[in-house]
Amino acid sequence: MVKEQKVTKSVYFVEETQNIEGAYVEVNTLFVADNQEQATEVYEKLLKEQPKKSFGLLLNEYIINADGGFFHNLLQSWKNLPAEFYRKMQVLTYRPIAEYQN
């Protein structure tokens, strides 16, 4: 059996803050892309569609180290993935790119 090689990539998440309790922040993922331009377009579109609901709308970059096939699965089916799927990745860095604040 051949072990799949680990790959490091940036993945961009458009997220909406659902709940904040102390240091714990619960978010709803609205969109995932491996391209910052595409994620920025979706983020800006969401801002324009519902500006009053845009508080807590986030565009974040995660640099992730995971098996190569992980990224394909993540981008193809992120809406339906169980929580344990996300435990198989190692987030190396996290960088907020944009956040709407009123």
Short mmCIF file of C-alpha atoms in Angstrom, two decimals:
data_model
loop_
_atom_site.label_atom_id
_atom_site.label_comp_id
_atom_site.label_asym_id
_atom_site.label_seq_id
_atom_site.Cartn_x
_atom_site.Cartn_y
_atom_site.Cartn_z
CA MET A 1 0.00 0.00 0.00
CA VAL A 2 1.39 3.40 -1.01
CA LYS A 3 1.06 6.15 1.58
CA GLU A 4 -0.21 9.39 0.08
CA GLN A 5 2.21 12.31 0.31
CA LYS A 6 1.35 15.31 2.48
CA VAL A 7 0.79 18.56 0.60
CA THR A 8 0.63 22.14 1.93
CA LYS A 9 -1.89 24.49 0.31
CA SER A 10 -3.89 27.63 1.02
CA VAL A 11 -7.64 27.15 1.21
CA TYR A 12 -10.06 30.08 1.47
CA PHE A 13 -13.24 29.88 3.53
CA VAL A 14 -16.15 32.34 3.43
CA GLU A 15 -17.73 31.94 6.84
CA GLU A 16 -20.49 33.54 8.87
CA THR A 17 -20.20 33.88 12.64
CA GLN A 18 -23.08 32.06 14.32
CA ASN A 19 -22.22 32.25 18.00
CA ILE A 20 -19.41 33.53 20.23
CA GLU A 21 -18.85 32.15 23.72
CA GLY A 22 -15.58 33.31 25.26
CA ALA A 23 -12.73 32.15 23.02
CA TYR A 24 -15.01 29.71 21.17
CA VAL A 25 -16.43 30.97 17.88
CA GLU A 26 -19.00 28.90 16.00
CA VAL A 27 -19.12 29.58 12.25
CA ASN A 28 -21.22 28.43 9.34
CA THR A 29 -19.12 27.75 6.25
CA LEU A 30 -20.76 29.32 3.19
CA PHE A 31 -18.09 28.70 0.54
CA VAL A 32 -14.66 27.03 0.15
CA ALA A 33 -12.13 27.65 -2.64
CA ASP A 34 -8.46 27.10 -3.36
CA ASN A 35 -8.33 30.43 -5.19
CA GLN A 36 -8.31 33.74 -3.28
CA GLU A 37 -9.85 35.71 -6.16
CA GLN A 38 -12.80 33.34 -6.42
CA ALA A 39 -13.36 33.40 -2.65
CA THR A 40 -13.15 37.21 -2.62
CA GLU A 41 -15.76 37.44 -5.40
CA VAL A 42 -18.17 35.23 -3.43
CA TYR A 43 -17.50 37.22 -0.24
CA GLU A 44 -18.17 40.55 -1.96
CA LYS A 45 -21.30 39.17 -3.63
CA LEU A 46 -22.68 38.08 -0.26
CA LEU A 47 -21.93 41.53 1.19
CA LYS A 48 -23.92 43.20 -1.59
CA GLU A 49 -26.85 40.76 -1.41
CA GLN A 50 -27.58 41.24 2.28
CA PRO A 51 -25.61 44.17 3.70
CA LYS A 52 -27.67 44.25 6.91
CA LYS A 53 -26.92 40.56 7.58
CA SER A 54 -23.25 40.87 6.73
CA PHE A 55 -21.99 41.47 10.26
CA GLY A 56 -19.85 38.48 11.12
CA LEU A 57 -19.18 37.59 7.49
CA LEU A 58 -15.56 36.43 7.21
CA LEU A 59 -13.10 35.59 4.47
CA ASN A 60 -10.27 33.52 5.92
CA GLU A 61 -7.17 31.87 4.51
CA TYR A 62 -6.07 28.60 6.06
CA ILE A 63 -2.71 27.11 5.12
CA ILE A 64 -3.28 23.39 5.49
CA ASN A 65 -1.02 20.36 5.46
CA ALA A 66 -2.90 17.19 4.51
CA ASP A 67 -2.88 14.23 2.11
CA GLY A 68 -3.09 15.35 -1.52
CA GLY A 69 -6.52 13.78 -2.10
CA PHE A 70 -7.87 15.63 0.92
CA PHE A 71 -7.97 18.94 -0.95
CA HIS A 72 -9.88 17.48 -3.89
CA ASN A 73 -12.47 15.99 -1.51
CA LEU A 74 -12.68 19.20 0.49
CA LEU A 75 -13.35 21.38 -2.54
CA GLN A 76 -15.76 18.93 -4.18
CA SER A 77 -18.00 18.18 -1.22
CA TRP A 78 -17.33 20.60 1.65
CA LYS A 79 -21.05 21.16 2.34
CA ASN A 80 -21.63 17.49 3.14
CA LEU A 81 -18.43 16.57 4.95
CA PRO A 82 -18.61 15.19 8.49
CA ALA A 83 -16.65 16.90 11.25
CA GLU A 84 -14.06 14.08 11.43
CA PHE A 85 -12.97 14.94 7.88
CA TYR A 86 -11.68 18.28 9.14
CA ARG A 87 -9.72 16.53 11.91
CA LYS A 88 -7.53 14.91 9.25
CA MET A 89 -5.92 18.20 8.32
CA GLN A 90 -3.33 20.25 10.13
CA VAL A 91 -3.91 24.00 9.92
CA LEU A 92 -0.44 25.52 9.71
CA THR A 93 -1.51 29.15 9.71
CA TYR A 94 -4.76 31.06 9.67
CA ARG A 95 -5.12 34.57 8.30
CA PRO A 96 -8.30 36.63 8.20
CA ILE A 97 -8.48 38.45 4.87
CA ALA A 98 -11.71 40.42 5.24
CA GLU A 99 -14.39 40.94 7.84
CA TYR A 100 -17.47 43.10 7.57
CA GLN A 101 -18.10 45.22 10.65
CA ASN A 102 -20.92 47.66 11.14
#
